[in-house]
Amino acid sequence: MKAYTDEQVFLGTWGEIWFDGDFMAEVKKFRAEVEISYEDVPQCRKLGKGKKMTGYEGKGEVGFLKVSSYVTERVSAALKAGKVPSFTIISKLADPNAIGAERIACYNCKLEKMTLADWEREKTGEENYSFFFSEWELLDTASE
């Protein structure tokens, strides 16, 4: 991109999340990233080490304002049945001032832990879930 205006920078206020197809209006934050694993590849007559990719791991976190027991109910039912709960999470960021919108799907998402209760007097309730995912897809990308 050659240039941009300050209004074109994405603002998270315009973010949305779908959790297994269900729109989650109470979303507060979302992050998904891919950590790449490498193995050193030493080479003769070179002091620097080369790197060979050996795999990757998708990780993320989603945070909600505490409005319902949606996630707890879904995860609890699966765990009690002896099943590993797995979800698809779709993130959309569509700031009306930005150039386009971005939608990313994370597949085979598995939560690291389930929060049963977490509250504090005079504090707005929140739920945060760390997760792993094995696949992703760029559904829409923002570009000129």
PDB file of C-alpha atoms in Angstrom, residues 1 6-7 9 11 13 18 22-23 29 51 53 57 61 63 79 94 100 107 110 113-114 126 130 135 137 139-140 144:
ATOM      1  CA  MET A   1       0.000   0.000   0.000  1.00  0.00           C
ATOM      2  CA  ASP A   6      -5.865   7.789   9.520  1.00  0.00           C
ATOM      3  CA  GLU A   7      -9.571   6.989   9.149  1.00  0.00           C
ATOM      4  CA  VAL A   9      -7.064   2.109  10.226  1.00  0.00           C
ATOM      5  CA  LEU A  11     -11.093  -0.069  14.810  1.00  0.00           C
ATOM      6  CA  THR A  13     -15.377  -1.634  17.735  1.00  0.00           C
ATOM      7  CA  TRP A  18     -19.651 -16.285  15.127  1.00  0.00           C
ATOM      8  CA  ASP A  22     -24.099 -18.400  16.306  1.00  0.00           C
ATOM      9  CA  PHE A  23     -23.548 -14.625  16.343  1.00  0.00           C
ATOM     10  CA  LYS A  29     -11.953  -9.117  22.043  1.00  0.00           C
ATOM     11  CA  LYS A  51      15.829 -22.728   9.616  1.00  0.00           C
ATOM     12  CA  MET A  53       9.793 -25.175   9.068  1.00  0.00           C
ATOM     13  CA  GLU A  57       0.157 -24.354  15.783  1.00  0.00           C
ATOM     14  CA  GLU A  61      -8.185 -16.021  22.696  1.00  0.00           C
ATOM     15  CA  GLY A  63     -13.229 -12.597  25.395  1.00  0.00           C
ATOM     16  CA  LEU A  79     -16.928 -32.965  28.422  1.00  0.00           C
ATOM     17  CA  ALA A  94     -15.581  -4.385   9.005  1.00  0.00           C
ATOM     18  CA  GLY A 100     -12.784  -3.424   2.694  1.00  0.00           C
ATOM     19  CA  TYR A 107     -11.511 -24.506  12.327  1.00  0.00           C
ATOM     20  CA  LYS A 110     -10.473 -26.596  21.140  1.00  0.00           C
ATOM     21  CA  LYS A 113     -10.049 -24.571  29.843  1.00  0.00           C
ATOM     22  CA  MET A 114     -13.649 -23.909  30.771  1.00  0.00           C
ATOM     23  CA  GLU A 126     -16.248 -11.220  31.613  1.00  0.00           C
ATOM     24  CA  SER A 130      -7.827 -19.509  25.187  1.00  0.00           C
ATOM     25  CA  GLU A 135      -6.834 -24.979  10.243  1.00  0.00           C
ATOM     26  CA  GLU A 137      -9.220 -19.811   6.049  1.00  0.00           C
ATOM     27  CA  LEU A 139     -12.705 -15.670   3.817  1.00  0.00           C
ATOM     28  CA  ASP A 140     -12.373 -11.949   3.015  1.00  0.00           C
ATOM     29  CA  GLU A 144      -6.900  -1.936  -2.358  1.00  0.00           C
TER      30      GLU A 144
END
